[in-house]
PDB file of C-alpha atoms and ligand atoms in Angstrom:
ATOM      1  CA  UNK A   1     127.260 121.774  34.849  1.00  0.00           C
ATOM      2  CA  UNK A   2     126.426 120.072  31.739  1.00  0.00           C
ATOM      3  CA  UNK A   3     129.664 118.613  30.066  1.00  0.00           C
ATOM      4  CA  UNK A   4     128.004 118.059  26.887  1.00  0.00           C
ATOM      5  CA  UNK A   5     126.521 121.508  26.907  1.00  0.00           C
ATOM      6  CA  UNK A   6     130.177 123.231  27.480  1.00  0.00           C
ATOM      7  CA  UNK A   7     131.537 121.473  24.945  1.00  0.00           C
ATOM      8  CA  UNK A   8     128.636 122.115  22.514  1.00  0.00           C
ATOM      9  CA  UNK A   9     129.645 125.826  22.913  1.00  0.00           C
ATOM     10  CA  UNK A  10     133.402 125.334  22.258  1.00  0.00           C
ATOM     11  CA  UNK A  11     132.091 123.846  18.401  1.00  0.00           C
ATOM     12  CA  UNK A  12     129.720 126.395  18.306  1.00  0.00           C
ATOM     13  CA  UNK A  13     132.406 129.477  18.414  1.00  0.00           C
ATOM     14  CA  UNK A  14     134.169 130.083  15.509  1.00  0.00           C
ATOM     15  CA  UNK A  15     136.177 132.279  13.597  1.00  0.00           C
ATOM     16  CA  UNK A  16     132.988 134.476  12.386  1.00  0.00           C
ATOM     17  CA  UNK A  17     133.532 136.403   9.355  1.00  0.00           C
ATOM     18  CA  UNK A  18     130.617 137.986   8.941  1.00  0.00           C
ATOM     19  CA  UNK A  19     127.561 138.982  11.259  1.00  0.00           C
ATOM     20  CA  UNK A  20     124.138 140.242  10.471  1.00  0.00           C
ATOM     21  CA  UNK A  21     124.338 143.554  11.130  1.00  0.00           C
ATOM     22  CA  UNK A  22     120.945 143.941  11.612  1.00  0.00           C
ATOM     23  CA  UNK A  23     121.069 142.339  15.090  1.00  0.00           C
ATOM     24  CA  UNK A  24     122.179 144.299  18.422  1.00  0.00           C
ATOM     25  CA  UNK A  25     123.582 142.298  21.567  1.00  0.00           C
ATOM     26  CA  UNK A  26     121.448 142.914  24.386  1.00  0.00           C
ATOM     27  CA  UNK A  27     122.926 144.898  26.781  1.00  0.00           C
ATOM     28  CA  UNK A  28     122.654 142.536  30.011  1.00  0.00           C
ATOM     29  CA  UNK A  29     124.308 140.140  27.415  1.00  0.00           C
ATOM     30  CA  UNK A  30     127.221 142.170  26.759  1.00  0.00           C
ATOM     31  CA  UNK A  31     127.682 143.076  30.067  1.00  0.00           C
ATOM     32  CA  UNK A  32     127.812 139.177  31.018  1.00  0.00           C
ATOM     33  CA  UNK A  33     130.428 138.819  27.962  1.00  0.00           C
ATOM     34  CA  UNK A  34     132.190 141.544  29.351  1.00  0.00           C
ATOM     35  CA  UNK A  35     132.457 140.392  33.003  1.00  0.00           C
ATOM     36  CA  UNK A  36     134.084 137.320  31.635  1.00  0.00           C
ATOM     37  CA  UNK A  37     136.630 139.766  30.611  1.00  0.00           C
ATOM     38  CA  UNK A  38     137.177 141.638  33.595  1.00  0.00           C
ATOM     39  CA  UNK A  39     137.466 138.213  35.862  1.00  0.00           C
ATOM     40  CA  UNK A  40     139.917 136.861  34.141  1.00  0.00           C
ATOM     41  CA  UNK A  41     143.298 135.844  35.732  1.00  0.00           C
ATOM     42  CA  UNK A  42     146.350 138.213  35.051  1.00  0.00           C
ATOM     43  CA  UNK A  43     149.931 138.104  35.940  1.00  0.00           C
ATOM     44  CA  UNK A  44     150.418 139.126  39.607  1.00  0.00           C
ATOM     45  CA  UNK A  45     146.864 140.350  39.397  1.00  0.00           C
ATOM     46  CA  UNK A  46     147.570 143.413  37.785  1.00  0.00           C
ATOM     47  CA  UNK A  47     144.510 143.530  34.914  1.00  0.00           C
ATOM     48  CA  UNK A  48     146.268 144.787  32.217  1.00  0.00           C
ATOM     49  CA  UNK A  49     143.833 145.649  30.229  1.00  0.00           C
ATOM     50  CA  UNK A  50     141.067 148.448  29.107  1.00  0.00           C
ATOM     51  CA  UNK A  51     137.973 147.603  27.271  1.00  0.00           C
ATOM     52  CA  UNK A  52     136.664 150.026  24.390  1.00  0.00           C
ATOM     53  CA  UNK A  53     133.170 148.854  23.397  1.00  0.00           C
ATOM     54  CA  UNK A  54     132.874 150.311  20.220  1.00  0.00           C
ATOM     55  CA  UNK A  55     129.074 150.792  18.902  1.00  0.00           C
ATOM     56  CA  UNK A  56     129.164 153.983  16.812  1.00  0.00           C
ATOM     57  CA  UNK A  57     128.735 152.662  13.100  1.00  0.00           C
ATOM     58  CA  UNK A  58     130.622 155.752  12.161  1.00  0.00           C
ATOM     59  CA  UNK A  59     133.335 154.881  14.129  1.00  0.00           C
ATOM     60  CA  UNK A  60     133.152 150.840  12.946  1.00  0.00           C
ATOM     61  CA  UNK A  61     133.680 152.218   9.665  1.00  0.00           C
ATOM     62  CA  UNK A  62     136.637 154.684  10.184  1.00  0.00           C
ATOM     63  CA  UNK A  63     138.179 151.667  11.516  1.00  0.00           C
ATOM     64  CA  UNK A  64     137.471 148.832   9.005  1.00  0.00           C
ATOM     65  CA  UNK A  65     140.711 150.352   6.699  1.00  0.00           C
ATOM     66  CA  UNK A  66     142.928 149.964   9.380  1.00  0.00           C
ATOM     67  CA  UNK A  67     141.769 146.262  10.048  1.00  0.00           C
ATOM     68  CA  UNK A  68     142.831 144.933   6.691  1.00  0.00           C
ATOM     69  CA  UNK A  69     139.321 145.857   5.794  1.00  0.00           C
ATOM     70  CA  UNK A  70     137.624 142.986   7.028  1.00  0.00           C
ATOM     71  CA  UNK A  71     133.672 142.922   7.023  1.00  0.00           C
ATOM     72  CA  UNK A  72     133.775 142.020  10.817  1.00  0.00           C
ATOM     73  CA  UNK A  73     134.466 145.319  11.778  1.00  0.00           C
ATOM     74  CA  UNK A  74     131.386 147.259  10.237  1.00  0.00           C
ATOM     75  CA  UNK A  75     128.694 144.301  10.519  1.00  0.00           C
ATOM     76  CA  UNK A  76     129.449 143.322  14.096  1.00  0.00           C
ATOM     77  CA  UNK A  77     127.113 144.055  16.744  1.00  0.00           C
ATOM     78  CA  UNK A  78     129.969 145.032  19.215  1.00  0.00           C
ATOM     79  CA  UNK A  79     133.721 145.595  18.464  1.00  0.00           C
ATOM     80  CA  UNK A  80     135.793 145.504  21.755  1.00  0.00           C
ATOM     81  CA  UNK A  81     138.971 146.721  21.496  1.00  0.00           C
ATOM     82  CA  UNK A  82     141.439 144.998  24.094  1.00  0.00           C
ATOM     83  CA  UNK A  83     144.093 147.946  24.722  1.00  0.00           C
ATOM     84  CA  UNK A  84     147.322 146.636  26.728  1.00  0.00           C
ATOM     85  CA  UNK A  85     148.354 148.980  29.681  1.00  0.00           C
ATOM     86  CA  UNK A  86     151.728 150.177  29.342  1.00  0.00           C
ATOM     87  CA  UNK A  87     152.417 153.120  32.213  1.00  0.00           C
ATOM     88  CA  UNK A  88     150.590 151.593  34.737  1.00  0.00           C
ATOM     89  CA  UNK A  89     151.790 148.312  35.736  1.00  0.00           C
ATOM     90  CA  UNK A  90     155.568 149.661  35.915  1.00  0.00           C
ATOM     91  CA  UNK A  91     154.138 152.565  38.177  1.00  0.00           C
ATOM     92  CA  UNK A  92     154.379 151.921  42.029  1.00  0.00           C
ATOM     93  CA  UNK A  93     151.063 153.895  43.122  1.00  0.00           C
ATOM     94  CA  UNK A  94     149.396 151.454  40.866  1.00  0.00           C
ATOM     95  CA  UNK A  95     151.004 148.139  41.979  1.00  0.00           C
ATOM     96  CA  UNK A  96     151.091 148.687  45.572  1.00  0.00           C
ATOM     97  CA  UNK A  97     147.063 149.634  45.124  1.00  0.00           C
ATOM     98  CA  UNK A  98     146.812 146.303  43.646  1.00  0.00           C
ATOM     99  CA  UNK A  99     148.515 144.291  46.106  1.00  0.00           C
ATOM    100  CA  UNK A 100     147.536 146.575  48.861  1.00  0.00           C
ATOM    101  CA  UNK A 101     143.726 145.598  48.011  1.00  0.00           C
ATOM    102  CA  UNK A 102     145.236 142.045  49.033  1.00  0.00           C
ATOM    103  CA  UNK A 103     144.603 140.960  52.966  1.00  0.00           C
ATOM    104  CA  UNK A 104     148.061 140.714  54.036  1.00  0.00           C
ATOM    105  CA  UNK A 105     150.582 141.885  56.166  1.00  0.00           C
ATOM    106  CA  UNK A 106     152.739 144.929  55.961  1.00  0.00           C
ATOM    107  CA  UNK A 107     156.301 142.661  55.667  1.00  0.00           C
ATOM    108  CA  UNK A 108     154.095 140.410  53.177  1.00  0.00           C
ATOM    109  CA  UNK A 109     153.318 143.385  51.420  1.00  0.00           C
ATOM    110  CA  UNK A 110     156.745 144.818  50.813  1.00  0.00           C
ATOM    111  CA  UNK A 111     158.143 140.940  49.599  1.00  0.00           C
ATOM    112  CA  UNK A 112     155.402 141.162  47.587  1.00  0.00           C
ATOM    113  CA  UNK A 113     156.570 144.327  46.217  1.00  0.00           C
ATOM    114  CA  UNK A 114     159.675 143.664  46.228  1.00  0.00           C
ATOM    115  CA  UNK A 115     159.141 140.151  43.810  1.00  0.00           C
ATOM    116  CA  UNK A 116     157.003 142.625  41.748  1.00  0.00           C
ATOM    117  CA  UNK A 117     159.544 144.975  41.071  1.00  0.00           C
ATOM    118  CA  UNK A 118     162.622 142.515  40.067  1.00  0.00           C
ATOM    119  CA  UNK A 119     160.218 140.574  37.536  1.00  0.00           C
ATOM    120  CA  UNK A 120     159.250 143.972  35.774  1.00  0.00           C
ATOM    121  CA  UNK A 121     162.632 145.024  35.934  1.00  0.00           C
ATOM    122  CA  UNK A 122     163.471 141.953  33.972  1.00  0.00           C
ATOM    123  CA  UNK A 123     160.835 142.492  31.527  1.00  0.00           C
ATOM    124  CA  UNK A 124     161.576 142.778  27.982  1.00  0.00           C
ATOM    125  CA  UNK A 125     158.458 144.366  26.674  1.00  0.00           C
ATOM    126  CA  UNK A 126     155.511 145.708  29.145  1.00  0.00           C
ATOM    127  CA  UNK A 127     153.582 146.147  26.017  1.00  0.00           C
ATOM    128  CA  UNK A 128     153.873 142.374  25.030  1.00  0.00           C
ATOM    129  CA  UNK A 129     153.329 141.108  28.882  1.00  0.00           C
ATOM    130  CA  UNK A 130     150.495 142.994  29.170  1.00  0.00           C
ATOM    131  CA  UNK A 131     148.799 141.951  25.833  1.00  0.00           C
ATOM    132  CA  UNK A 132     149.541 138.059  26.799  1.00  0.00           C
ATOM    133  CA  UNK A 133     146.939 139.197  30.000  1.00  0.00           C
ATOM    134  CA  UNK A 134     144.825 140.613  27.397  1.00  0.00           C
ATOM    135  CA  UNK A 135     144.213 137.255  25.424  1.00  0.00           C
ATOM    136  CA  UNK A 136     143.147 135.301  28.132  1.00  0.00           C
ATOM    137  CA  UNK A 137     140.431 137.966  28.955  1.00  0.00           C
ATOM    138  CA  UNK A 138     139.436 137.999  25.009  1.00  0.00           C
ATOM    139  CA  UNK A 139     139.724 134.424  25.116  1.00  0.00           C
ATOM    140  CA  UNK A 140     137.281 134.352  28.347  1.00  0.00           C
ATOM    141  CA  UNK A 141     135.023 136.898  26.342  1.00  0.00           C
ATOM    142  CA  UNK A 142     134.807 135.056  23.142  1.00  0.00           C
ATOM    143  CA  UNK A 143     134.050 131.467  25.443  1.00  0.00           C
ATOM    144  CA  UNK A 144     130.662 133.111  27.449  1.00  0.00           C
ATOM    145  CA  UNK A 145     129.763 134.637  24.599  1.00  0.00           C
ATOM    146  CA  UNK A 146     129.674 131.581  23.102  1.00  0.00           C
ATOM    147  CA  UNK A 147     127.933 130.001  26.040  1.00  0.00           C
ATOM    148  CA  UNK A 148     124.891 132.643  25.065  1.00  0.00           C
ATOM    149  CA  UNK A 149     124.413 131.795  21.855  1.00  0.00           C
ATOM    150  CA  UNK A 150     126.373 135.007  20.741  1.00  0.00           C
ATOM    151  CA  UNK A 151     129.157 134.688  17.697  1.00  0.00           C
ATOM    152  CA  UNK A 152     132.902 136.860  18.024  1.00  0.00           C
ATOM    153  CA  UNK A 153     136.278 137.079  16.091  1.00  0.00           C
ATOM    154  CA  UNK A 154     139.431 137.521  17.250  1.00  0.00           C
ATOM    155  CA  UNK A 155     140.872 140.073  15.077  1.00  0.00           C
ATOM    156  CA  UNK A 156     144.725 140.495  15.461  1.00  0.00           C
ATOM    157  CA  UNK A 157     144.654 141.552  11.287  1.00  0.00           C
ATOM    158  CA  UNK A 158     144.892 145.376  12.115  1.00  0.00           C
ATOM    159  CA  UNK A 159     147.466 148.355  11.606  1.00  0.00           C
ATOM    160  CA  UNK A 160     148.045 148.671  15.168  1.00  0.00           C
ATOM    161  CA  UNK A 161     149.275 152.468  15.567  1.00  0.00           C
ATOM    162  CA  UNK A 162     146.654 153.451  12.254  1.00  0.00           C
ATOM    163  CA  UNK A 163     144.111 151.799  14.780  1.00  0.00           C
ATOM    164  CA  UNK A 164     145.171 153.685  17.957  1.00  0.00           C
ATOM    165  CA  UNK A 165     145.473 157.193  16.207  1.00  0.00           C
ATOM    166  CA  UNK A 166     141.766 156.590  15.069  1.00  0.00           C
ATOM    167  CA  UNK A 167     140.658 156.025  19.239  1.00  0.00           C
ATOM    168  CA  UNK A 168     142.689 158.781  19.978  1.00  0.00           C
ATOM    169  CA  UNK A 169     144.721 156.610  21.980  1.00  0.00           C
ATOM    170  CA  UNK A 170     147.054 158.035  24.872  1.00  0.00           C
ATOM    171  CA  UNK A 171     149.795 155.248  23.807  1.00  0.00           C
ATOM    172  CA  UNK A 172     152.062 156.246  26.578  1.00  0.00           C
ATOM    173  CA  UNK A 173     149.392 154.570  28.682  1.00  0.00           C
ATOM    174  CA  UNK A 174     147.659 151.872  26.582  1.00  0.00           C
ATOM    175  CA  UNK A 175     148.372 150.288  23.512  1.00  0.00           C
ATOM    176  CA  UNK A 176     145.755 147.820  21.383  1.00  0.00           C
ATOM    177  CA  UNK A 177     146.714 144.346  21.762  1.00  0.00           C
ATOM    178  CA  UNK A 178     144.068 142.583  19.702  1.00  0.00           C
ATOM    179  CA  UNK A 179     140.260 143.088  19.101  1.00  0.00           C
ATOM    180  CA  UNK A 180     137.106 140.982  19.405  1.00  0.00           C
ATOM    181  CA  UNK A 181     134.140 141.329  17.140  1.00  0.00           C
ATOM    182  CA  UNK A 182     130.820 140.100  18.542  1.00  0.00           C
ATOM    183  CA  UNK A 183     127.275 139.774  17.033  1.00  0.00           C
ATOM    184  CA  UNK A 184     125.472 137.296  14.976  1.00  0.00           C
ATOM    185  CA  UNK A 185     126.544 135.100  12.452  1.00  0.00           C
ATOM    186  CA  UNK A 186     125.064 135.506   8.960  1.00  0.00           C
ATOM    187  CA  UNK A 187     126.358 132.170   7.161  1.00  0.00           C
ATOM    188  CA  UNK A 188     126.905 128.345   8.694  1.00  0.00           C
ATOM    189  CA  UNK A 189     129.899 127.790  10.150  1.00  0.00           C
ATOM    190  CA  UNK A 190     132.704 125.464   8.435  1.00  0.00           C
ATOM    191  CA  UNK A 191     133.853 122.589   9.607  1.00  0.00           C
ATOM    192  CA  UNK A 192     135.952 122.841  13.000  1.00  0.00           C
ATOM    193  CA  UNK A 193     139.748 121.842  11.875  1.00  0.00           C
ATOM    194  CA  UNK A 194     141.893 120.599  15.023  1.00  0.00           C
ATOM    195  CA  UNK A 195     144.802 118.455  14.905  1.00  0.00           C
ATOM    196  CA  UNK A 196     143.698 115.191  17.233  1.00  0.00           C
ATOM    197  CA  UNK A 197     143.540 115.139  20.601  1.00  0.00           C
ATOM    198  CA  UNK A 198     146.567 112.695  20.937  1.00  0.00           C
ATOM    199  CA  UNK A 199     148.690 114.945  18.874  1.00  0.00           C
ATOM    200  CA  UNK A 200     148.332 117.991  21.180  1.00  0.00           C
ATOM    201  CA  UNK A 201     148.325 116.379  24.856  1.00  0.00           C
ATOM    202  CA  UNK A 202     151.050 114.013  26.496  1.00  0.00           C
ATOM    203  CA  UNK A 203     150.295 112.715  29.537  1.00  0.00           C
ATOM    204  CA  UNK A 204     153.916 112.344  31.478  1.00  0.00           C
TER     205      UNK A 204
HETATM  206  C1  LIG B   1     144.890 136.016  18.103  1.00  0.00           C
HETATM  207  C2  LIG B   1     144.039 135.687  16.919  1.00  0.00           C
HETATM  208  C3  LIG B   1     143.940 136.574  15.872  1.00  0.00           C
HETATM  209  C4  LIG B   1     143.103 136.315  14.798  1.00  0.00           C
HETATM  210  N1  LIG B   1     142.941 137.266  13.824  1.00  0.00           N
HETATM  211  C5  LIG B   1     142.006 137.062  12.866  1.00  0.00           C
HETATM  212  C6  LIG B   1     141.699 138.081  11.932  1.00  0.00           C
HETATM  213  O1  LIG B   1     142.271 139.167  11.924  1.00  0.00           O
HETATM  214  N2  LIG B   1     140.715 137.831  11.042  1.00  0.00           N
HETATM  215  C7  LIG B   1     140.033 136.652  10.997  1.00  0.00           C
HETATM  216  O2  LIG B   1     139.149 136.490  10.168  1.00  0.00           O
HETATM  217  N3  LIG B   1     140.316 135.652  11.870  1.00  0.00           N
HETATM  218  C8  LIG B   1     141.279 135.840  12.794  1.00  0.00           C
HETATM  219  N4  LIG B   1     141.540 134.843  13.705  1.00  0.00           N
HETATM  220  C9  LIG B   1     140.767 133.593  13.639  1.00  0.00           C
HETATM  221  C10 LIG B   1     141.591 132.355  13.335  1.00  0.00           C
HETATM  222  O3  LIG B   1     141.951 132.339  11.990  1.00  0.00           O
HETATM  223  C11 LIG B   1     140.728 131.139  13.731  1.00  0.00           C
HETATM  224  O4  LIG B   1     140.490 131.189  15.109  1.00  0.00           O
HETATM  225  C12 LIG B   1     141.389 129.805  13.389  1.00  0.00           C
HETATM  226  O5  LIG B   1     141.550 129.681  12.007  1.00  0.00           O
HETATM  227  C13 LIG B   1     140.555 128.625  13.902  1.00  0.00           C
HETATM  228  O6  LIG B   1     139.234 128.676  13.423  1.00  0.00           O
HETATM  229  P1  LIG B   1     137.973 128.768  14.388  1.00  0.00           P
HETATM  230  O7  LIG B   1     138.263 129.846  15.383  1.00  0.00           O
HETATM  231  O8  LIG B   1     136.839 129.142  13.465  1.00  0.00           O
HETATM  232  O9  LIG B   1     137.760 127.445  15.042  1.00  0.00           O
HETATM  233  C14 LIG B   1     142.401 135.083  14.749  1.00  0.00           C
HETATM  234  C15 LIG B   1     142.535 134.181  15.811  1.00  0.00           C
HETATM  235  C16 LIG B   1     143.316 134.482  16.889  1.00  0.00           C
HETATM  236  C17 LIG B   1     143.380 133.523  18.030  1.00  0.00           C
END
């Protein structure tokens, strides 16, 4: 793989704040995009997450209020909505499906299970482990998008339960944890703004 080329598409995603909403991903495209999603690693390899492509314009603009109005919403080709799963991981017939998809054996299985339950016995918040799943797949999403030459935004600026009423949301079940706008950009990117490389790594 071309080193140059990967890191060419890490300066050419951005924050986009507005796309041409004239322009419509092409479906094989999105489906790529949303692969990346779906593969991506989650805790105990549960997949926390559901993706909600939304493409109605109707429905883009019922939803731009709730999302601090922002023009993303409404001009983007394709708004996913990354909803956290908040029933299923704490419910055995899920987890031991999971696992049980694993090849291992029976004893394995039960340790396994047995791990499983003690950590989300321990948890705090299902609703915030599950969302921390959910950025690395929108982080994976926004990255091969980028790779094709397609723009996103992460959007976290939203009324979350405004938002979920509006997708008629079962919120025992899933909850939004953030949501990625992708299309085409309309303006030139700004200058990329990092703190230096030295700043952010130590090498121990
Ligand atoms: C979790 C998350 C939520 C964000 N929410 C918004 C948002 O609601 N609206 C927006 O315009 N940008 C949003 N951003 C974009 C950031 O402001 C942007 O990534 C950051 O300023 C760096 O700029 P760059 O992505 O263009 O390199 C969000 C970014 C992340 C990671």
């Amino acid at each position: 793989m071309d080193r140059q080329l990967l890191t060419q598409s890490l300066h050419f995603r951005h924050a986009c704040k507005l796309f041409d909403n004239e322009r419509k991903i092409d479906s094989d495209d999105l489906r790529f995009i949303l692969e990346a999603g779906r593969l991506s690693p989650s805790s105990f390899g549960m997949e926390h997450w559901h993706f909600i492509v939304v493409q109605d314009q109707d429905l883009k603009a019922l939803l731009r209020p709730a999302c601090w109005d922002q023009p993303q919403i409404t001009t983007c080709s394709d708004l996913v909505i990354i909803t956290a799963k908040v029933d299923d991981p704490v419910r055995r017939p899920y987890y031991e499906k999971m696992f049980g998809r694993r090849d291992m054996a029976p004893q394995m299985l039960e340790r396994y299970l047995d791990i499983y339950q003690n950590y989300v016995n321990d948890l705090h918040s299902i609703y915030s482990w599950s969302a921390k799943q959910c950025y690395i797949a929108a982080a994976n999403i926004m990255s091969y998008a980028s790779l094709i030459g397609i723009d996103s935004c992460p959007i976290e600026g939203f009324e979350k339960e405004k938002v979920e009423k509006i997708l008629l949301l079962n919120t025992t079940k899933e909850q939004v944890a953030l949501i990625v706008a992708l299309g085409y950009r309309v303006n030139e990117q700004s200058e990329k703004m990092r703190l230096p490389f030295d700043e952010v790594v130590t090498f121990r």
